[in-house]
mmCIF file of C-alpha atoms and ligand atoms in Angstrom:
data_model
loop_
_atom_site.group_PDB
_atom_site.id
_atom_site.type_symbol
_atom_site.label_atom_id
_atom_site.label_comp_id
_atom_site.label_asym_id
_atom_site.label_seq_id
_atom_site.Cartn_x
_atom_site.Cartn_y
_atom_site.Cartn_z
ATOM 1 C CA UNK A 731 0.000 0.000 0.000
ATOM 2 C CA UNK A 732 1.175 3.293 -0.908
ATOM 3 C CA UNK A 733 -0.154 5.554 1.772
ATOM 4 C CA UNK A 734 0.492 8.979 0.245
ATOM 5 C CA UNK A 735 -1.215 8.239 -3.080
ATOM 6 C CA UNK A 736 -4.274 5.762 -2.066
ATOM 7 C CA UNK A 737 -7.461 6.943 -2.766
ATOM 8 C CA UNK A 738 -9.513 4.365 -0.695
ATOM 9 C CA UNK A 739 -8.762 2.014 2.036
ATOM 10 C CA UNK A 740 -10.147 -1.256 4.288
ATOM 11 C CA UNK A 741 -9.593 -1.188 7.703
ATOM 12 C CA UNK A 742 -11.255 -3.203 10.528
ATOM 13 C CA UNK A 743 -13.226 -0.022 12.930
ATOM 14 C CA UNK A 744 -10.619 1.064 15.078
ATOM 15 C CA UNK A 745 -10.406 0.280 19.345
ATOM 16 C CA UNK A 746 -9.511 3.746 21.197
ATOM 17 C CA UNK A 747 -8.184 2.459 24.149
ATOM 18 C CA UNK A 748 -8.629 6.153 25.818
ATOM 19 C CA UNK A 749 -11.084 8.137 25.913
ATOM 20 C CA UNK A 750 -12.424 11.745 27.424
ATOM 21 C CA UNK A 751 -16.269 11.556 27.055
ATOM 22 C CA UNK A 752 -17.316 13.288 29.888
ATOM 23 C CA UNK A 753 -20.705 13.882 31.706
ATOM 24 C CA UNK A 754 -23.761 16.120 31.176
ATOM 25 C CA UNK A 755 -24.667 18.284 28.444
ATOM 26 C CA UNK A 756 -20.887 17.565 27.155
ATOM 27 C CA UNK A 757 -20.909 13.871 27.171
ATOM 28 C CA UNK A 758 -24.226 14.493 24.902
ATOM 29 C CA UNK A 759 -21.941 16.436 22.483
ATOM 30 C CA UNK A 760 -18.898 13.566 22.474
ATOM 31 C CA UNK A 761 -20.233 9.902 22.549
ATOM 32 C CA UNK A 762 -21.795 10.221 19.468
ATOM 33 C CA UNK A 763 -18.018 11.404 17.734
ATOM 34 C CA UNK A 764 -16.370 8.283 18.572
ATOM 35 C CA UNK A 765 -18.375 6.211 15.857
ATOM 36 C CA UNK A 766 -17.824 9.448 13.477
ATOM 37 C CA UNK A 767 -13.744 8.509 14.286
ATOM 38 C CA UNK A 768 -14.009 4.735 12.923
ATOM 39 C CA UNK A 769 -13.889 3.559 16.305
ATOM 40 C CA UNK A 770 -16.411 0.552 17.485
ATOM 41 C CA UNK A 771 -14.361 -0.165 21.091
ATOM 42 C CA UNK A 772 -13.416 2.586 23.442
ATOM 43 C CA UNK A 773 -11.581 2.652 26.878
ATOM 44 C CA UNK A 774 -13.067 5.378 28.687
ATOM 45 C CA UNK A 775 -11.548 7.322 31.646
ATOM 46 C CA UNK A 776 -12.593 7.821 34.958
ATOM 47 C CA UNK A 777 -11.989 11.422 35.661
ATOM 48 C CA UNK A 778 -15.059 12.908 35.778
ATOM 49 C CA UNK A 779 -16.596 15.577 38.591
ATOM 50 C CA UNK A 780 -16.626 13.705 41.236
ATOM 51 C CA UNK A 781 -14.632 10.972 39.630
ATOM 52 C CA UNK A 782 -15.852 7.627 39.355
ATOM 53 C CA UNK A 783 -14.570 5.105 42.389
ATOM 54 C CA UNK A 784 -17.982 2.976 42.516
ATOM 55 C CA UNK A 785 -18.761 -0.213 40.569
ATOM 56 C CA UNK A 786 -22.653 1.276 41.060
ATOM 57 C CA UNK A 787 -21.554 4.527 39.264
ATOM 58 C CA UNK A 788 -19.304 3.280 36.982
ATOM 59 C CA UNK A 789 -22.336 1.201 35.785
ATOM 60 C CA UNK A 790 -24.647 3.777 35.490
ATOM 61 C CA UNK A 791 -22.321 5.738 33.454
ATOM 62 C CA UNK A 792 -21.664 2.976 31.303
ATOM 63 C CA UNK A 793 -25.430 3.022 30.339
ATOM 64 C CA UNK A 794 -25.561 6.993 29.814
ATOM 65 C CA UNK A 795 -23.260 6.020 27.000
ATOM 66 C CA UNK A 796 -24.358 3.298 25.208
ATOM 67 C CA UNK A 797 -27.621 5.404 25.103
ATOM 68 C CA UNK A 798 -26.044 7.959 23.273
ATOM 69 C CA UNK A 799 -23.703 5.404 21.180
ATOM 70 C CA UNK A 800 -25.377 2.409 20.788
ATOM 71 C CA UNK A 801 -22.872 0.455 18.157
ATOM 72 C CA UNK A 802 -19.698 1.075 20.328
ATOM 73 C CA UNK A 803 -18.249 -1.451 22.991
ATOM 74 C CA UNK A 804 -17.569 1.083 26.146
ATOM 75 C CA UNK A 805 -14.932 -0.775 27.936
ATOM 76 C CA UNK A 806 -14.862 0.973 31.612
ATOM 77 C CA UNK A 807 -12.685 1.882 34.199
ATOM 78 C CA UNK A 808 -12.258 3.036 38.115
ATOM 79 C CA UNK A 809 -10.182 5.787 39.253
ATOM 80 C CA UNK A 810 -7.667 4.413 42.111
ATOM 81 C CA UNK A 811 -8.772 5.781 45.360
ATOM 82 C CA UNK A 812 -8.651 4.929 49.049
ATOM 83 C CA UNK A 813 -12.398 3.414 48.206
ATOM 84 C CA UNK A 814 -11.189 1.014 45.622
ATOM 85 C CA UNK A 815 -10.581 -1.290 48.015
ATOM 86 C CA UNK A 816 -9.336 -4.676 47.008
ATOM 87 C CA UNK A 817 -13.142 -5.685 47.563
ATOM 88 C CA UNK A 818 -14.405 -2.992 45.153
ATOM 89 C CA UNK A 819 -11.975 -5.123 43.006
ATOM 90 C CA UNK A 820 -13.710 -8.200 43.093
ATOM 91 C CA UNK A 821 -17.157 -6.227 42.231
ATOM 92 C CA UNK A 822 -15.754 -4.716 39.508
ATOM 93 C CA UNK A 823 -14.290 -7.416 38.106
ATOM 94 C CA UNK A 824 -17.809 -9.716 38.444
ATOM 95 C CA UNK A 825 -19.821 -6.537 36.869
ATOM 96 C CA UNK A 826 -17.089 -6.213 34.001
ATOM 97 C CA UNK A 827 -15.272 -3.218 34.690
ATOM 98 C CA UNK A 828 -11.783 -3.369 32.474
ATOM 99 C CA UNK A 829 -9.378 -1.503 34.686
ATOM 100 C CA UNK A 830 -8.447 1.114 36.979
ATOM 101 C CA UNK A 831 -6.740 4.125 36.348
ATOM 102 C CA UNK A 832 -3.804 5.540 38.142
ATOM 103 C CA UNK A 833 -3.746 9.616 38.425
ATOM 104 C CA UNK A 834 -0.834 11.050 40.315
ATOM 105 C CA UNK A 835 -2.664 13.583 42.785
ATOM 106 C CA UNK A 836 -2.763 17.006 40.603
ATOM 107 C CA UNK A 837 -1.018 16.365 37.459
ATOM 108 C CA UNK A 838 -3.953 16.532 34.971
ATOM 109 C CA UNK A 839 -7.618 17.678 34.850
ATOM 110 C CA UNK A 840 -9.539 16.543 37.826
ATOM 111 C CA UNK A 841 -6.740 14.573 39.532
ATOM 112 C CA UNK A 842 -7.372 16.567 42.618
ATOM 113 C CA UNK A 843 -7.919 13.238 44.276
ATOM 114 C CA UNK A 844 -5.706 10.817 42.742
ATOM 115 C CA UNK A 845 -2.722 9.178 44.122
ATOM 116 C CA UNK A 846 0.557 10.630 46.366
ATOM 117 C CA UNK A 847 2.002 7.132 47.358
ATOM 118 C CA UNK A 848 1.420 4.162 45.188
ATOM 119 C CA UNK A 849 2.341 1.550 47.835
ATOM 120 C CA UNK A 850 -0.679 2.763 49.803
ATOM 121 C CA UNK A 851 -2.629 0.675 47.063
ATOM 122 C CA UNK A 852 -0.155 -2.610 46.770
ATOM 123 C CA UNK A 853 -3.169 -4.384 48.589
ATOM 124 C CA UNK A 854 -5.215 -3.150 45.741
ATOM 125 C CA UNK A 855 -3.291 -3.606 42.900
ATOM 126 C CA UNK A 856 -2.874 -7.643 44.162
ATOM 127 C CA UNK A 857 -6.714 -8.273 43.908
ATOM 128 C CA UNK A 858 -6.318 -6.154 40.634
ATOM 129 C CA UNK A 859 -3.572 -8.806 39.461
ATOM 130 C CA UNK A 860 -6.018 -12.017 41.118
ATOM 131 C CA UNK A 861 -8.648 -10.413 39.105
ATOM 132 C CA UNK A 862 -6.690 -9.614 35.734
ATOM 133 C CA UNK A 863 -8.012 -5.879 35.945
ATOM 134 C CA UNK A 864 -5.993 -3.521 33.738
ATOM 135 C CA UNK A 865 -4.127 -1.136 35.695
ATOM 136 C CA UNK A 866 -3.610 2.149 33.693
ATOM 137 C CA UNK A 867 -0.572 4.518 34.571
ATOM 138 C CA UNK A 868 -1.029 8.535 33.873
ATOM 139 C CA UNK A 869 2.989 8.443 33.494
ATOM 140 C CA UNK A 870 3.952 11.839 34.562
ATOM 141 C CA UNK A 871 4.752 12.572 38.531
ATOM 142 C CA UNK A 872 4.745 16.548 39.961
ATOM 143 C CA UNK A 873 6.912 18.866 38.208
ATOM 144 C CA UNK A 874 8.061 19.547 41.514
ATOM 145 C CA UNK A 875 9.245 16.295 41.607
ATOM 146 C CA UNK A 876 11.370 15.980 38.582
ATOM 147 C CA UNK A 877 14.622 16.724 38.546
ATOM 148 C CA UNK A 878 15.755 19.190 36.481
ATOM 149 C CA UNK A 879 16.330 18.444 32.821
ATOM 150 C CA UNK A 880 14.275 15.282 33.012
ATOM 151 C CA UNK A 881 10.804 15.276 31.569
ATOM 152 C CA UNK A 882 7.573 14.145 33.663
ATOM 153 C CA UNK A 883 7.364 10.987 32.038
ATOM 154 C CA UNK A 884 10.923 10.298 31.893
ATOM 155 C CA UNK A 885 10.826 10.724 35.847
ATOM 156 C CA UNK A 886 7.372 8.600 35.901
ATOM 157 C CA UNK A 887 9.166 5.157 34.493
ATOM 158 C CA UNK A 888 11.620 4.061 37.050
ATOM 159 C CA UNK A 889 7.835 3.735 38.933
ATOM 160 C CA UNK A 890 6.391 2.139 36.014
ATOM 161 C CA UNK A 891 9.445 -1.033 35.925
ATOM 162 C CA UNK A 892 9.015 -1.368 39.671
ATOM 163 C CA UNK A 893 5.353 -2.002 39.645
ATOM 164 C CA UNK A 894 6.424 -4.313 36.921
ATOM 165 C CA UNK A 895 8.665 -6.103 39.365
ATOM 166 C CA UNK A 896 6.924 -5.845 41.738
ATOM 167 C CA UNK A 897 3.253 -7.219 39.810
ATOM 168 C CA UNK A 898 4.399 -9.012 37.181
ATOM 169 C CA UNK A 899 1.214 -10.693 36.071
ATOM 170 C CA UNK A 900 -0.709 -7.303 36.301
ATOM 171 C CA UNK A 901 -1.691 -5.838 32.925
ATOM 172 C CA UNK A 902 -0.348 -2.313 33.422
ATOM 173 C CA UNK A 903 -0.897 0.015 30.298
ATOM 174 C CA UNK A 904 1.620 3.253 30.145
ATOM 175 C CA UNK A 905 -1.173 5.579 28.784
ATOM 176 C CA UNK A 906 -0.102 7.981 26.202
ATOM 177 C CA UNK A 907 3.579 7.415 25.754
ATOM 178 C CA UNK A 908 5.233 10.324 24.597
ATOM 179 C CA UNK A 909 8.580 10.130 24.677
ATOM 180 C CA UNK A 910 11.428 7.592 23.584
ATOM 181 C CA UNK A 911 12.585 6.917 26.374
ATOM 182 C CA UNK A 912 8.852 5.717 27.653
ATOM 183 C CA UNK A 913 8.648 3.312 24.374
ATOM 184 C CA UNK A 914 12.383 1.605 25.171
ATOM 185 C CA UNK A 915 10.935 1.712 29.349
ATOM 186 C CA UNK A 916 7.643 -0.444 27.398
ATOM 187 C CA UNK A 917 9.670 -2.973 25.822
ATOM 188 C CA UNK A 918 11.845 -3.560 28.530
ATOM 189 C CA UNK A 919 9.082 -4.791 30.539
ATOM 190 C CA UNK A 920 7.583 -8.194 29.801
ATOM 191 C CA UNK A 921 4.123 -8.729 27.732
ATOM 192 C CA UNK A 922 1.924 -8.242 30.175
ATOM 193 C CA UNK A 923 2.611 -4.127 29.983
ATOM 194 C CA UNK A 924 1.805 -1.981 26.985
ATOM 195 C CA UNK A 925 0.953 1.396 25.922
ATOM 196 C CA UNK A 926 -1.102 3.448 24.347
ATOM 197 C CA UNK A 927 -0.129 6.286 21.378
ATOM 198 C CA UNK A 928 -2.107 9.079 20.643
ATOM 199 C CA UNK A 929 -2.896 10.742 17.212
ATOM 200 C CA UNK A 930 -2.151 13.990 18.343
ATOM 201 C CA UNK A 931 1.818 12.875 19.649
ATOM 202 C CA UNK A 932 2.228 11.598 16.246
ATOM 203 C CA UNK A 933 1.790 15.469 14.791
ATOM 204 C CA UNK A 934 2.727 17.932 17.020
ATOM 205 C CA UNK A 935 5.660 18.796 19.109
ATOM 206 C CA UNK A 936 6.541 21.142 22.060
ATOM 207 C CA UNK A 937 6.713 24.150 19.260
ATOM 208 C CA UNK A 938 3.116 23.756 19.243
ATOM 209 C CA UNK A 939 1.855 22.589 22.522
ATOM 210 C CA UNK A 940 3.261 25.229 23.873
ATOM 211 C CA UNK A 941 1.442 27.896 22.481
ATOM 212 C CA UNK A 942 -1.372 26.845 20.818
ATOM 213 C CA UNK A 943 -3.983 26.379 23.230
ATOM 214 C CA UNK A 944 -5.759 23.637 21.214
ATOM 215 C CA UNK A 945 -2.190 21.656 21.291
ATOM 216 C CA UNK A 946 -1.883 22.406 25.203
ATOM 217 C CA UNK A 947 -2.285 18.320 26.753
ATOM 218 C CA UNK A 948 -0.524 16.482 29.296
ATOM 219 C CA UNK A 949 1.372 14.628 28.805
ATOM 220 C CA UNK A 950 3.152 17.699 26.654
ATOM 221 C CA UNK A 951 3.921 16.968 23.125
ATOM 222 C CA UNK A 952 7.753 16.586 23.507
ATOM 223 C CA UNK A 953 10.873 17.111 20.685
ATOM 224 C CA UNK A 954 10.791 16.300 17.380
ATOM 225 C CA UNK A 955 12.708 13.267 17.716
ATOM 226 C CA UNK A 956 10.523 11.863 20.480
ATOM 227 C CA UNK A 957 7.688 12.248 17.671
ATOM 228 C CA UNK A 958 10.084 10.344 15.460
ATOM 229 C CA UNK A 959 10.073 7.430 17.871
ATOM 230 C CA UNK A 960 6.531 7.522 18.045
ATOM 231 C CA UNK A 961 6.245 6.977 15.118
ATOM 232 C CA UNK A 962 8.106 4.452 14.280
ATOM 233 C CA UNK A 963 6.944 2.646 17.003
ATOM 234 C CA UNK A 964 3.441 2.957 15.474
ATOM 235 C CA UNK A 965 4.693 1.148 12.151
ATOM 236 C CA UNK A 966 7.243 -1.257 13.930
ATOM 237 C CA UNK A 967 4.288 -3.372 14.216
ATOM 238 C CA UNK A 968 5.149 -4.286 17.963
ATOM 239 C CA UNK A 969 1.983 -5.435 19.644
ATOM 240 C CA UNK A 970 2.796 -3.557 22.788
ATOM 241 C CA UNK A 971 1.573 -0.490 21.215
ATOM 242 C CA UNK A 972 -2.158 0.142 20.504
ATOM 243 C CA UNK A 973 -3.838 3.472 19.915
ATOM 244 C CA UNK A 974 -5.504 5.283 22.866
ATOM 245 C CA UNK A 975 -6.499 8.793 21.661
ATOM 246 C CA UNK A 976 -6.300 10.913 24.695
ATOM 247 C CA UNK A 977 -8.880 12.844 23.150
ATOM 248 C CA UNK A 978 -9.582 15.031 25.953
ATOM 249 C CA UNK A 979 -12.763 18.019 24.789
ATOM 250 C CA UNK A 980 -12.867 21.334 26.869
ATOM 251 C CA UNK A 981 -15.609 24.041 26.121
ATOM 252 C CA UNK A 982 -13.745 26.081 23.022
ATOM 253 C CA UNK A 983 -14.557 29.226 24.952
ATOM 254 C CA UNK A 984 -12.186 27.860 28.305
ATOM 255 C CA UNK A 985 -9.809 27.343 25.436
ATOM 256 C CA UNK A 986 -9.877 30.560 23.876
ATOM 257 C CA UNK A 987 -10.170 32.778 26.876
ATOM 258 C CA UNK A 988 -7.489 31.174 28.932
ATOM 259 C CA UNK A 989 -4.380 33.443 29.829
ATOM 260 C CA UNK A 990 -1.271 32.697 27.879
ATOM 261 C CA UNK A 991 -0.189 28.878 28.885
ATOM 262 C CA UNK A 992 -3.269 28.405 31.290
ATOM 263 C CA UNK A 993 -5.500 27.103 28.930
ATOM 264 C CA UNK A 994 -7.261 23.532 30.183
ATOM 265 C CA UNK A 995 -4.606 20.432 29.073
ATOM 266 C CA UNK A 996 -6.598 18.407 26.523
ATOM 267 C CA UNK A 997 -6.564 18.026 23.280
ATOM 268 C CA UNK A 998 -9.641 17.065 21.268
ATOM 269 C CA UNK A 999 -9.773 14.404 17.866
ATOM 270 C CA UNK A 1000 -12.496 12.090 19.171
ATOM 271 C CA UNK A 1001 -14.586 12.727 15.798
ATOM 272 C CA UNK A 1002 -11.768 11.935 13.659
ATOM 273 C CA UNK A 1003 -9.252 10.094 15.458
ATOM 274 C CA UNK A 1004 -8.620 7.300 13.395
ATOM 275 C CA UNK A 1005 -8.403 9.701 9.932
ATOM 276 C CA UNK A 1006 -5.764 12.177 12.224
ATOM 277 C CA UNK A 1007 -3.561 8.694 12.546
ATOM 278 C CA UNK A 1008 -3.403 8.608 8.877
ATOM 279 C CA UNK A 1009 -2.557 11.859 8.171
ATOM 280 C CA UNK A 1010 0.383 12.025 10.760
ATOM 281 C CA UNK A 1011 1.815 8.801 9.365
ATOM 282 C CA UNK A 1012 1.509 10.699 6.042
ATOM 283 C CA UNK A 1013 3.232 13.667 7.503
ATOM 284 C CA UNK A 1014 6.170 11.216 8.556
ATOM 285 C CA UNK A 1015 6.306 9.970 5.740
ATOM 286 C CA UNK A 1016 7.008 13.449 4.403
ATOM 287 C CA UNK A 1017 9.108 14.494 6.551
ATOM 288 C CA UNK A 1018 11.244 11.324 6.180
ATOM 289 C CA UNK A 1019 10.306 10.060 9.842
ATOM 290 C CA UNK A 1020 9.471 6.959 8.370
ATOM 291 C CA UNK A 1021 9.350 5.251 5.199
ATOM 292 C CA UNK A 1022 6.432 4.963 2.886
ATOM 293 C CA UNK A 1023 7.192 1.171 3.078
ATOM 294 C CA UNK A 1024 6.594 1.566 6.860
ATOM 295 C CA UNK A 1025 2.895 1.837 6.408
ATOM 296 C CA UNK A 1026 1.703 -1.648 5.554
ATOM 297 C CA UNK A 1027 -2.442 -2.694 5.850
ATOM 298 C CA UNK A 1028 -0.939 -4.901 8.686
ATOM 299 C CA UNK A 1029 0.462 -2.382 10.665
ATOM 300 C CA UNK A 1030 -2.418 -0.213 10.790
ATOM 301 C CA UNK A 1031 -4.548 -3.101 11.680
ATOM 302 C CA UNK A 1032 -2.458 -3.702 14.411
ATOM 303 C CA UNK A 1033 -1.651 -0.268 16.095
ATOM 304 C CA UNK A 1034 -5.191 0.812 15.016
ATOM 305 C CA UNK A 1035 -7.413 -1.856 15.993
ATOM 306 C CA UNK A 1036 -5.671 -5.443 16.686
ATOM 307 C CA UNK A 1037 -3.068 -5.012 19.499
ATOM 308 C CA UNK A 1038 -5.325 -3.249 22.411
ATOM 309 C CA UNK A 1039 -8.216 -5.707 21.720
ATOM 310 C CA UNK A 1040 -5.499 -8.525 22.046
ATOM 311 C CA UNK A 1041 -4.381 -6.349 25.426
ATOM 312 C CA UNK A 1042 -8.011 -6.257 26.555
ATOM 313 C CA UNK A 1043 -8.717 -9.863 25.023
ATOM 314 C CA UNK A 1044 -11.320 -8.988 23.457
ATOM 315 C CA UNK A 1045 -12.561 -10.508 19.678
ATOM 316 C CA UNK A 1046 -11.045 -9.548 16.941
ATOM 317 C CA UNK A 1047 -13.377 -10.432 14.617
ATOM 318 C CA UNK A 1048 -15.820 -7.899 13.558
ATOM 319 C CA UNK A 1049 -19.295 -7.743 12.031
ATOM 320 C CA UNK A 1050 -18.366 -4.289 10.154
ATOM 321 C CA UNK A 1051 -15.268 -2.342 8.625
ATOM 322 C CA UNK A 1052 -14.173 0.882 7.914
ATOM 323 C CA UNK A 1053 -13.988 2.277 4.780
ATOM 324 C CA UNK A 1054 -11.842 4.833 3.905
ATOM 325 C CA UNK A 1055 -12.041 7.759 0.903
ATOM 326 C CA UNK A 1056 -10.228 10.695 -0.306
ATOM 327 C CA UNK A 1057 -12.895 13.340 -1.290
ATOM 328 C CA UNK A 1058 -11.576 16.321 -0.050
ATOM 329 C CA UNK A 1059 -13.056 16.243 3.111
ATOM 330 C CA UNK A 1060 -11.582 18.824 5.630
ATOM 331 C CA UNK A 1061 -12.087 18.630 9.459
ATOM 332 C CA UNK A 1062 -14.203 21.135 10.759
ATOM 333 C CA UNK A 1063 -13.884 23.922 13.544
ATOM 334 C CA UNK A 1064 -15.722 21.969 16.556
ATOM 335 C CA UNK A 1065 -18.276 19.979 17.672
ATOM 336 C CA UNK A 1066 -21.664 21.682 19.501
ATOM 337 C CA UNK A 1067 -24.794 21.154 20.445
ATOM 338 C CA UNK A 1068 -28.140 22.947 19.097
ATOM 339 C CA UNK A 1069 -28.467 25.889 21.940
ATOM 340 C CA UNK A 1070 -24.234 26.080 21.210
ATOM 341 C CA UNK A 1071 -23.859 26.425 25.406
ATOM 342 C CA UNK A 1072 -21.245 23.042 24.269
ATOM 343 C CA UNK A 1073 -18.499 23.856 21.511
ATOM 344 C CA UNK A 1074 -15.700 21.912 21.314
ATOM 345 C CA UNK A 1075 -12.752 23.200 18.826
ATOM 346 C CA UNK A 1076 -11.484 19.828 16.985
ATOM 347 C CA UNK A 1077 -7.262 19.890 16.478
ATOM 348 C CA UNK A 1078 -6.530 20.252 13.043
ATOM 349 C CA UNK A 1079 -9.209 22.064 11.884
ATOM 350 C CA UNK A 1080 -9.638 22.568 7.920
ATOM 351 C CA UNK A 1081 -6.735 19.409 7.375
ATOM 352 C CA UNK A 1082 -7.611 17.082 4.535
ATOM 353 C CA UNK A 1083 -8.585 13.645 5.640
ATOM 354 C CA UNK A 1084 -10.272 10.498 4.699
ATOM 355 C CA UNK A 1085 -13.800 10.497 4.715
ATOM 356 C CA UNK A 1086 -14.456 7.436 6.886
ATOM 357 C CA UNK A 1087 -18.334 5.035 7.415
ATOM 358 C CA UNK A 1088 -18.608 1.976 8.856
ATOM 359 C CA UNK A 1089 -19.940 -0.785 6.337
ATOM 360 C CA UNK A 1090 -21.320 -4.408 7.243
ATOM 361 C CA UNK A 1091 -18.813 -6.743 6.220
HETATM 362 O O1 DOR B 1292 -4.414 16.580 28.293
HETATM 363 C C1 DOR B 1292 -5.021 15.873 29.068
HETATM 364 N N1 DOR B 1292 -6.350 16.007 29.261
HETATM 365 N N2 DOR B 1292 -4.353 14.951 29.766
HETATM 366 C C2 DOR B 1292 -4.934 14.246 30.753
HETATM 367 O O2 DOR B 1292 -4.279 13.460 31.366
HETATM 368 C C3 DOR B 1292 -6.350 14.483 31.118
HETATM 369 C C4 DOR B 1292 -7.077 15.048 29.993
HETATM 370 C C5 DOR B 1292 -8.427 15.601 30.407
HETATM 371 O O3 DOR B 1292 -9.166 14.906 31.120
HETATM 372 O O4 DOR B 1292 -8.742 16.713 30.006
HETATM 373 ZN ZN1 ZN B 1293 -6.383 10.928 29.301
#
């Protein structure tokens, strides 16, 4: 396959292993974008206001969104707390919640309440292990607590390899790796850890993260050679790596107002998150990242859709497919709702993609 110059392509729908939809009038807004993004499975966070540490909640939630996107496989996950006891485990587990997701007290959006010392939860994370719940690592630790020079993440993975050691037959999933050193930390470990990619690491870099505040996320986009190893990682067909968007939506109007470098982190490609993978590989591709031999129908299968349902063994058969056009299509500004009280800005607006639907195979 010859990326650059196809005008139409096959692809099983694609599993988002991470996912921002929200609550409330915004959640109405997002679920229904994931199907518009060619995905049919998505791994949804926990971080909601206040987050989500009940198997009754979780649930409930759970139901809100499959009302508003029926055809899509909500995979769902608790946000480690003093209440997710190893008990809450074994609920979760026997109600079919996927995994539980690790926030460092205050390094993102709503992590007010998340987590200043991991071995507080090693009771936890051994029921997780008993159970096979996922546990998912927000890889970053304080900026107060890195030492100077070293990124977030870099800081976050001597943490990661000890849980490792420590749990070695826990599924632990690095979520949005964006730096080389985090994909070497990845394959170090044994199978049972992997990590998720984003669309949005795959294009942009610190140039534009930093000011831009519809590039503004955490973990930051970092330099253009950790992009590089993104994306090679992307088409080195390792099944460690899966896609996870990270799409995170904030109103466009918190975006927009926000004082210079205070703008909410998050960045927002829910409605066309599998198209935005294309394009960056072709923008590697251009740019000589990778090679246009690199992007093979198995490798997209396999970072877009194959490797995180083999994570979350899940089937990977499917009753439908994507299929996948150029007609000129260009993303649009946002996302709202009819009263327009909800407007999301989408990243890339007025970029040429794919125009994507789902057909019955
Ligand atoms: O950029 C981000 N936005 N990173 C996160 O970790 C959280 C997310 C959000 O919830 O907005
Ligand atoms: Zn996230």
């Amino acid at each position: 396959m010859q990326i650059k110059t196809t005008q139409r392509l096959e692809l099983p729908p694609s599993a988002d292993m991470h996912v921002h939809l929200r609550q409330g009038d915004m959640m109405k807004v997002v679920a229904p974008t994931v199907t518009q993004g060619g995905v049919d499975t998505a791994f949804v966070m926990p971080n909601l206001v206040p987050p989500i540490t009940t198997v009754e909640r979780v649930l409930e939630y759970q139901t809100q969104l499959r009302d508003l996107a029926p055809d899509v496989n909500f995979l769902m996950s608790l946000f480690l707390h003093p209440s997710v006891t190893p008990e809450v485990i074994a609920q979760a587990s026997a109600a079919g919640v996927a995994g539980v997701k690790m926030y460092p007290q205050g390094v993102t959006t709503n992590s007010e309440s998340g987590v200043s010392d991991l071995e507080a939860f090693y009771d936890t994370f051994s029921a997780m292990e008993k159970h096979d719940l996922v546990l998912n690592l927000h890889g970053e630790v304080l900026e107060s607590l890195a030492p100077e020079g070293t990124t977030l993440e870099e800081a976050f993975l001597p943490t990661l390899k000890k849980l490792h050691d420590r749990f070695p037959k826990l599924r632990i999933v690095l979520e949005h790796c964006t730096t080389a050193a985090a994909v070497e930390a990845v394959r170090a470990c044994g199978p049972t850890v992997g990590a998720t990619i984003t669309a949005h690491h795959l294009y942009l870099t610190s140039t534009e993260a930093c000011c831009d505040p519809f590039a503004f996320c955490k973990p930051i986009p970092k330099k253009p050679t950790d992009r590089h190893a993104l994306l090679k990682t992307v088409v080195s067909g390792d099944p460690k790596f899966f896609f996870g968007s990270d799409s995170a939506p904030h109103l466009k109007q918190s975006k927009t107002s926000a004082e210079k470098g205070k703008a909410p982190a998050g960045v927002f490609t829910q409605p066309v998150a599998t198209q935005l993978v294309l394009l960056a590989l072709e923008e590697g591709i251009e740019r000589g990242d990778i090679a246009e031999a690199d992007v093979t129908q198995e490798k997209l299968e396999g970072f877009l859709s194959r490797n995180g349902r083999r994570f979350y063994k899940l089937p990977e058969e499917s009753k439908t497919k994507l299929v996948l056009e150029r007609k000129g299509e260009k993303i649009s500004d946002s996302v709202r709702n009819e009263s327009g009280d909800v407007e999301v800005g989408i990243s890339r607006a007025g970029s040429e993609v794919f125009s994507l639907r789902f057909e019955k195979v």
